[in-house]
Every structure is written in structure tokens, then in C-alpha cells.
Backbone as a chain_set.jsonl record, in Angstrom:
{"seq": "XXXXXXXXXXXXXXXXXXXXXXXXXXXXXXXXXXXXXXXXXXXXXXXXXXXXXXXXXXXXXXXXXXXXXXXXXXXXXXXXXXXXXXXXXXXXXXXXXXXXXXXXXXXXXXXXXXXX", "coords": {"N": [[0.823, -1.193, 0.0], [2.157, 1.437, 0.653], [1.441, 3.324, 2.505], [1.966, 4.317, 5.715], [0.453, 4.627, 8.682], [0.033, 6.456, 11.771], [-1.085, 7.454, 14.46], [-3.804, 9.232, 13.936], [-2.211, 10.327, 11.708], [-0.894, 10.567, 8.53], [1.327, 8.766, 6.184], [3.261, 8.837, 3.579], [5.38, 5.81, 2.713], [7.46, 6.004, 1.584], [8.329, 8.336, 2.364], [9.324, 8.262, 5.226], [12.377, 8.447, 7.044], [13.545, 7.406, 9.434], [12.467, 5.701, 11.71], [11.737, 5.558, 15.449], [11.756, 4.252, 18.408], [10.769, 3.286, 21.957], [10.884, 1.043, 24.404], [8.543, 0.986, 26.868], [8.381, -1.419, 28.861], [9.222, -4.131, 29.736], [8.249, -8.204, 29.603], [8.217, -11.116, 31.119], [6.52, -13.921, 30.145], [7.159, -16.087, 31.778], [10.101, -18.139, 33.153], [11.858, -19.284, 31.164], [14.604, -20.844, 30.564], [16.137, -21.79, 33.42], [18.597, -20.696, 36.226], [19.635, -23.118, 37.225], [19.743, -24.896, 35.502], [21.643, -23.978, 33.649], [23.622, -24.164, 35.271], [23.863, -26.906, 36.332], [24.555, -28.128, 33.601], [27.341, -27.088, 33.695], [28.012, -27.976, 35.687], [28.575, -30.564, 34.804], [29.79, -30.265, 32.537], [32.534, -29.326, 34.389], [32.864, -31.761, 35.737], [32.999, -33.719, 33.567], [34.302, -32.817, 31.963], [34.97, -30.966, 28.194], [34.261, -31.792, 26.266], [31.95, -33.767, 26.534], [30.355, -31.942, 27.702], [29.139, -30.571, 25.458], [28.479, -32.991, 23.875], [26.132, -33.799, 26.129], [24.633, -31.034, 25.862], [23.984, -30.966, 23.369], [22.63, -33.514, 22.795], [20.543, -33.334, 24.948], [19.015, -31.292, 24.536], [17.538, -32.557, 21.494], [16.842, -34.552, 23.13], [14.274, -33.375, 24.353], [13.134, -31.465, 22.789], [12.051, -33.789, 20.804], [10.81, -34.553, 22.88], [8.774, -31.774, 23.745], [7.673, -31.951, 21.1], [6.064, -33.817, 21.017], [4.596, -34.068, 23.773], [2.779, -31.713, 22.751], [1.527, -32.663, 20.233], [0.13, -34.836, 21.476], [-2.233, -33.854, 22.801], [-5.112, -32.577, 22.847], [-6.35, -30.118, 23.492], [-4.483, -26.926, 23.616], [-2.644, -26.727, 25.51], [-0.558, -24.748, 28.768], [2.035, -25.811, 28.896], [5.259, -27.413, 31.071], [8.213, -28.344, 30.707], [10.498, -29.488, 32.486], [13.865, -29.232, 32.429], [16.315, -30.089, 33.278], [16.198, -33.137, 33.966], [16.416, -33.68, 31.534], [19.12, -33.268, 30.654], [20.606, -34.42, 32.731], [20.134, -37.036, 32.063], [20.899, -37.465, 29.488], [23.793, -36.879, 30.383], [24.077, -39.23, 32.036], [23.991, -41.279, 29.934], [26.527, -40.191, 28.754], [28.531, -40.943, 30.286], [27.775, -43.48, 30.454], [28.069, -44.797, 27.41], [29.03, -42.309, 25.926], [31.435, -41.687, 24.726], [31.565, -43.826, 23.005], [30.097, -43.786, 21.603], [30.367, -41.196, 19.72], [32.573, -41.479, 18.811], [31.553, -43.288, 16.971], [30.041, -42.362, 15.312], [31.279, -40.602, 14.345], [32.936, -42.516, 12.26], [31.153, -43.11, 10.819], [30.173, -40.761, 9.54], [32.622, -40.514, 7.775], [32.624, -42.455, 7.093], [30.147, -42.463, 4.974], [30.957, -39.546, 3.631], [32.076, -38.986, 1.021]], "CA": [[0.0, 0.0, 0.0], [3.041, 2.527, 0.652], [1.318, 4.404, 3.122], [2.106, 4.594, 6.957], [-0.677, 5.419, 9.866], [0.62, 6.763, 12.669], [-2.499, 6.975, 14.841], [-4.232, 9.989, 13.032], [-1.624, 10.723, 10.609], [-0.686, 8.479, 7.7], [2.707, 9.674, 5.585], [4.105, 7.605, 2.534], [6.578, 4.778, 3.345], [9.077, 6.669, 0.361], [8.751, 10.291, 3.007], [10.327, 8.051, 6.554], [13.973, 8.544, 7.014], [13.803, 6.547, 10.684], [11.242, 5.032, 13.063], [12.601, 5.177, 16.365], [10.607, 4.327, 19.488], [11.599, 2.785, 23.208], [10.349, 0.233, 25.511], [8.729, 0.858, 28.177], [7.971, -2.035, 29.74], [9.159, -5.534, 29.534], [7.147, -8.993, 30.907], [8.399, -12.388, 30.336], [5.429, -14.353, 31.228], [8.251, -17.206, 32.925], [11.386, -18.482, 33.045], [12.444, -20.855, 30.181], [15.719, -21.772, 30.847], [16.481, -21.349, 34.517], [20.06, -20.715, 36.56], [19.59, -24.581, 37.726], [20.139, -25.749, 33.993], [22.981, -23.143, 33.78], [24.609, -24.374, 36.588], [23.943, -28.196, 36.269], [25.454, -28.073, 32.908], [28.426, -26.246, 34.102], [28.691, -28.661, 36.968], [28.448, -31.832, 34.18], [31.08, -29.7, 32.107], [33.493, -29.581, 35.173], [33.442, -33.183, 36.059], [33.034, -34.885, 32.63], [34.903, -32.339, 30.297], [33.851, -29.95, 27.731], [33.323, -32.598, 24.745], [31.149, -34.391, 27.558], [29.006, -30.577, 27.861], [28.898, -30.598, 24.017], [27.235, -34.177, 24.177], [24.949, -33.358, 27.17], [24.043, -30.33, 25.205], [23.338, -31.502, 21.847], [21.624, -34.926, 22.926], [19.664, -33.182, 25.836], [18.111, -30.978, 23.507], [17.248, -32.953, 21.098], [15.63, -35.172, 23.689], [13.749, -31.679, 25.084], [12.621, -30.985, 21.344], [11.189, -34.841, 21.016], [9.524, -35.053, 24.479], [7.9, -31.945, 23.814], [6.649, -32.431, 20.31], [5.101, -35.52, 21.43], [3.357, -33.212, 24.195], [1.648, -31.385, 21.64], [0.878, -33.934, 18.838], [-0.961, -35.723, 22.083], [-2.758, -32.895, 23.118], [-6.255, -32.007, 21.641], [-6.517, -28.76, 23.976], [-3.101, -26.621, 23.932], [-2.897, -25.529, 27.271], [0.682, -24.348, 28.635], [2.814, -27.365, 29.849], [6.025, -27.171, 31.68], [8.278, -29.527, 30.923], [11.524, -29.135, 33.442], [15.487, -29.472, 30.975], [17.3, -30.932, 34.418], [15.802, -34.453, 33.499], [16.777, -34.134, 29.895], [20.43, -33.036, 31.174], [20.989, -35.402, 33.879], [19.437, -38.395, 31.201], [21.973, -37.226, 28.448], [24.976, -36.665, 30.942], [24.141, -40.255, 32.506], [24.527, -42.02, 28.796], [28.061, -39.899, 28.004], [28.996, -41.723, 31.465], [27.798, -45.122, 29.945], [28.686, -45.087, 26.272], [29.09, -41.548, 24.972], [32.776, -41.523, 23.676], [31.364, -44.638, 22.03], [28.934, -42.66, 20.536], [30.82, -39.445, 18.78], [33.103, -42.471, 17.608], [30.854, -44.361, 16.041], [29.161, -41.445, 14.607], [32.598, -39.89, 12.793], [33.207, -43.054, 11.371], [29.877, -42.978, 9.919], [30.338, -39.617, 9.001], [34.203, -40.094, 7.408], [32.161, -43.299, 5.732], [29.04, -41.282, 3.998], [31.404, -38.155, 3.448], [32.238, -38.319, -0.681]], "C": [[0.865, 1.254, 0.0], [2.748, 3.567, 1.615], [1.383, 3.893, 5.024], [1.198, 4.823, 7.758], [0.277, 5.333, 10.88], [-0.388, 7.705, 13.799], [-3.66, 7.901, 14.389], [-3.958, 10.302, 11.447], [-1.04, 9.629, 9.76], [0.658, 9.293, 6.858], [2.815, 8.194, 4.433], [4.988, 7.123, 3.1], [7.553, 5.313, 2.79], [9.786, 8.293, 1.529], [9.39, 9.66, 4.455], [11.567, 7.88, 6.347], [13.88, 7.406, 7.988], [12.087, 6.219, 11.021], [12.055, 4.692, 14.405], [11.212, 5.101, 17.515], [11.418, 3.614, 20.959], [10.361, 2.347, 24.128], [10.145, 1.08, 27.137], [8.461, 0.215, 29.371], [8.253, -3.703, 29.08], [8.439, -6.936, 30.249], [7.768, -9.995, 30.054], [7.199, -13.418, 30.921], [6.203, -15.685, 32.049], [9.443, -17.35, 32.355], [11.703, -19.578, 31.682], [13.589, -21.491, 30.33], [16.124, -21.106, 32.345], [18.322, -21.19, 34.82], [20.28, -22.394, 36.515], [20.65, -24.783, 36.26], [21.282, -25.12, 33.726], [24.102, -24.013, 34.668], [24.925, -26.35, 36.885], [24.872, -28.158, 35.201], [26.938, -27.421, 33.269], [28.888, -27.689, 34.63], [29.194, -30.395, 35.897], [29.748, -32.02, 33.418], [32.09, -29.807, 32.807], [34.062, -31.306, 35.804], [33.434, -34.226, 34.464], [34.328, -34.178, 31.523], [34.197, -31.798, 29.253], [33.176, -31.236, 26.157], [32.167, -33.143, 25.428], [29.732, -33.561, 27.601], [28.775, -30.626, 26.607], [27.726, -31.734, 24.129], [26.283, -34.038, 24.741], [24.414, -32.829, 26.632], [23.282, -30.641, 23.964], [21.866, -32.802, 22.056], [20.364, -34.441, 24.141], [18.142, -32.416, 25.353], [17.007, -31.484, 22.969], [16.022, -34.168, 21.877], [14.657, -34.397, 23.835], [12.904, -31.775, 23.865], [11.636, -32.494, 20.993], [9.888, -35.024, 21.879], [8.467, -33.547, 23.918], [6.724, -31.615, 22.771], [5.881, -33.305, 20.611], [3.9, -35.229, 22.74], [2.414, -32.696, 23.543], [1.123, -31.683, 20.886], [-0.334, -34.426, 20.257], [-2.599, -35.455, 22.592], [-3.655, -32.201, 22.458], [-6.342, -30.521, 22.203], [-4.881, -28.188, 24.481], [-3.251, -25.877, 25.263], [-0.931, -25.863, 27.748], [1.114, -25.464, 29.541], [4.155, -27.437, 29.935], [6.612, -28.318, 31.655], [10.062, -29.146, 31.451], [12.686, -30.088, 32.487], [16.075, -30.018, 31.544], [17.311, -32.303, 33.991], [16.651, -34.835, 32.391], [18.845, -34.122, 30.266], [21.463, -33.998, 32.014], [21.132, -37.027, 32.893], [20.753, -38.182, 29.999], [23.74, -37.468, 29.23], [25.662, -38.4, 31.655], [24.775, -41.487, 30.638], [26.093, -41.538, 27.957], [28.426, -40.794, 29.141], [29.101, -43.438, 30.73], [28.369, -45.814, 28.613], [29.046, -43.423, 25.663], [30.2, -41.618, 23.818], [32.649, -42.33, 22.287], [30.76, -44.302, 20.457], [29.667, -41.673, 19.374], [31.94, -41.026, 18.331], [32.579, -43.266, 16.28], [30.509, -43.623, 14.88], [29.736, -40.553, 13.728], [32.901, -40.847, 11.963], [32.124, -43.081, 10.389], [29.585, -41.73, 8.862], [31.461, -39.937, 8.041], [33.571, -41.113, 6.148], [31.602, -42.608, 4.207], [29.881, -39.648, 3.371], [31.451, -37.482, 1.902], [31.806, -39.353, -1.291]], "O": [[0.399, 2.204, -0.628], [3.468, 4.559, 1.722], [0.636, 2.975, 5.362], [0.879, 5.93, 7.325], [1.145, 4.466, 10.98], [-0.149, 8.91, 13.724], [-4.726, 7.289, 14.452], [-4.696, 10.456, 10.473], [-0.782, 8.445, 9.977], [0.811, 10.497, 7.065], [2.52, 7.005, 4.559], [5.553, 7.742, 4.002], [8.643, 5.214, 3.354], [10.839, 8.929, 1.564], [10.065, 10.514, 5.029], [11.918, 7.134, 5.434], [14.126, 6.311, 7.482], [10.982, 6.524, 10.572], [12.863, 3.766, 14.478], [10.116, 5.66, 17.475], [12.64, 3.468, 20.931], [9.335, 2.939, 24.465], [10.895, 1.513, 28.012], [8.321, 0.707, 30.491], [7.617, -4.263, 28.187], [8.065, -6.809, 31.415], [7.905, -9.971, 28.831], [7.077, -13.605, 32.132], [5.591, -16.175, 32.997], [9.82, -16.839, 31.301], [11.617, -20.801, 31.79], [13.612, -22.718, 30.23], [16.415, -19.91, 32.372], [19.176, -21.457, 33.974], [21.116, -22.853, 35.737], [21.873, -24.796, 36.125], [22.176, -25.938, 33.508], [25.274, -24.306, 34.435], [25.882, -26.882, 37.447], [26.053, -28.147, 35.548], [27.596, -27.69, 32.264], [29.811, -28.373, 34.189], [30.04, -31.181, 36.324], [30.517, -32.98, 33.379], [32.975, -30.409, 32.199], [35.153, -31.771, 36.136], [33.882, -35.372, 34.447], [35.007, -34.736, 30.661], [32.982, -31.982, 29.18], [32.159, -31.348, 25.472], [31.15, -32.946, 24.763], [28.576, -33.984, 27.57], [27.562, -30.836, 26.592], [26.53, -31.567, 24.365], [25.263, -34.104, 24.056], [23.353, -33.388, 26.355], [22.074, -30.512, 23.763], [20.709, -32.876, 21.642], [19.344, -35.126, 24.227], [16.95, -32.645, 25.555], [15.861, -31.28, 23.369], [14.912, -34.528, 21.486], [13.744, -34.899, 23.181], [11.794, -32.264, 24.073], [10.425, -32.286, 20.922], [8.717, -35.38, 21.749], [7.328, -33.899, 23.614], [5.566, -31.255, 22.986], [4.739, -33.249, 20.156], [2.8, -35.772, 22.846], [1.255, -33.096, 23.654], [0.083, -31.091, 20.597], [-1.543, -34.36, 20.036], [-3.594, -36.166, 22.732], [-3.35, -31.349, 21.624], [-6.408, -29.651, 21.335], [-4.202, -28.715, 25.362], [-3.775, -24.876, 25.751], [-0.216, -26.763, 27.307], [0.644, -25.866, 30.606], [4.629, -27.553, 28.805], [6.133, -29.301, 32.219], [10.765, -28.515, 30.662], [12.511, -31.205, 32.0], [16.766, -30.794, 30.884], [18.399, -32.749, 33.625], [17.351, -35.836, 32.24], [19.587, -35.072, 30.019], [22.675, -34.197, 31.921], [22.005, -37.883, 33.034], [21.521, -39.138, 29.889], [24.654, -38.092, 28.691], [26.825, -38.78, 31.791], [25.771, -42.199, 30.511], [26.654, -42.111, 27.023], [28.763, -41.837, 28.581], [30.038, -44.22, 30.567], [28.925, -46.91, 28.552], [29.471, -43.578, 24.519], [30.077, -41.615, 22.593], [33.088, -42.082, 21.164], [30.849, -44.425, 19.236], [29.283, -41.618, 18.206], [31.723, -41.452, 17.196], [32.998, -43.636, 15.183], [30.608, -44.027, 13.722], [29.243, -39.928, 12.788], [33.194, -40.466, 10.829], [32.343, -43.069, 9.177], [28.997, -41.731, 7.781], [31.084, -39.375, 7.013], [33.717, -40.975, 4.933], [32.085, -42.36, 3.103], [29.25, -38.805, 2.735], [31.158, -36.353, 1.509], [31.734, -39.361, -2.519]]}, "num_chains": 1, "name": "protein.A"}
């Protein structure tokens, strides 16, 4: 349309140089990633090593992103559902403990295989 309102006044989009404006009021309606998860990871990082926080990270995620598509696919009424990252963190950090190294091995040769 090319034209601007500006709550009475309307101007062509070709006649603004700027648009400047300023907050004055921010609201997060909650927390999404808390200190906890900050600070667990950290703590997973300090005793396992940072390829270890890489792993945790990547695979905890990805669980996170699974679990909670699978909330919402199940879910005929969306209503807001809280699903706590410690779990996913702790659950990821426990399988670098059991096999991870195995894992990022397995998973470059597979890579170095499929590569050209």
C-alpha cells in the first residue's frame, strides 16, 4: 500500500527517514531456561569435560525438542505445559557416562564413511 498510519496521521513509506521508538515495559510471562540448567550443565562440564558438555548439550536438547513435540501432537486442547530441561540433562549426561565416547566415535566413522 506505501502508506504509513501513525495513529491519526498516515505519511508515505518513500517520506520516513527513521522510526525510532523505546520500551517501556518488559514482561516475560516465565522463566524458560532457569540458573539450575545453567549451573547443572556447568557442573556436568566440570566433572566430565567440555566434549562431555557438548554431548549433554546436543543430545539433551534434542531429547527436550522430542519429548515436547510428542506433548503437543498428544494434546487435543493446547494448554501451557512445563516440561523441566534438568531431566533431559541429567538423562543425556548419565549415557556420556555409559557409552558416549562410544557414541561421537561411532558417529565420525559414519560420518568419514558417507562423506564423498
Amino acid at each position: 500500500s506505501g502508506v504509513v498510519q501513525f495513529g491519526a496521521t498516515s505519511r508515505p513509506l518513500a517520506a520516513l527517514e527513521a522510526i525510532r521508538g523505546a520500551a517501556v515495559e518488559w514482561r516475560e510471562p516465565r522463566e524458560v531456561l532457569g540458573l539450575g540448567d545453567v549451573k547443572l550443565l556447568g557442573t556436568i562440564g566440570a566433572f566430565l569435560g567440555p566434549e562431555a558438555a557438548m554431548f549433554v548439550l546436543l543430545l539433551s536438547s534434542l531429547a527436550g525438542t522430542l519429548a515436547g513435540v510428542t506433548v503437543l501432537l498428544r494434546r487435543r486442547v493446547r494448554t501451557e505445559t512445563v516440561l523441566p530441561y534438568g531431566p533431559f540433562l541429567a538423562a543425556a549426561a548419565l549415557i556420556w557416562m555409559l557409552a558416549g565416547s562410544e557414541i561421537v566415535t561411532a558417529y565420525g566413522r559414519f560420518l568419514l564413511a558417507h562423506a564423498g
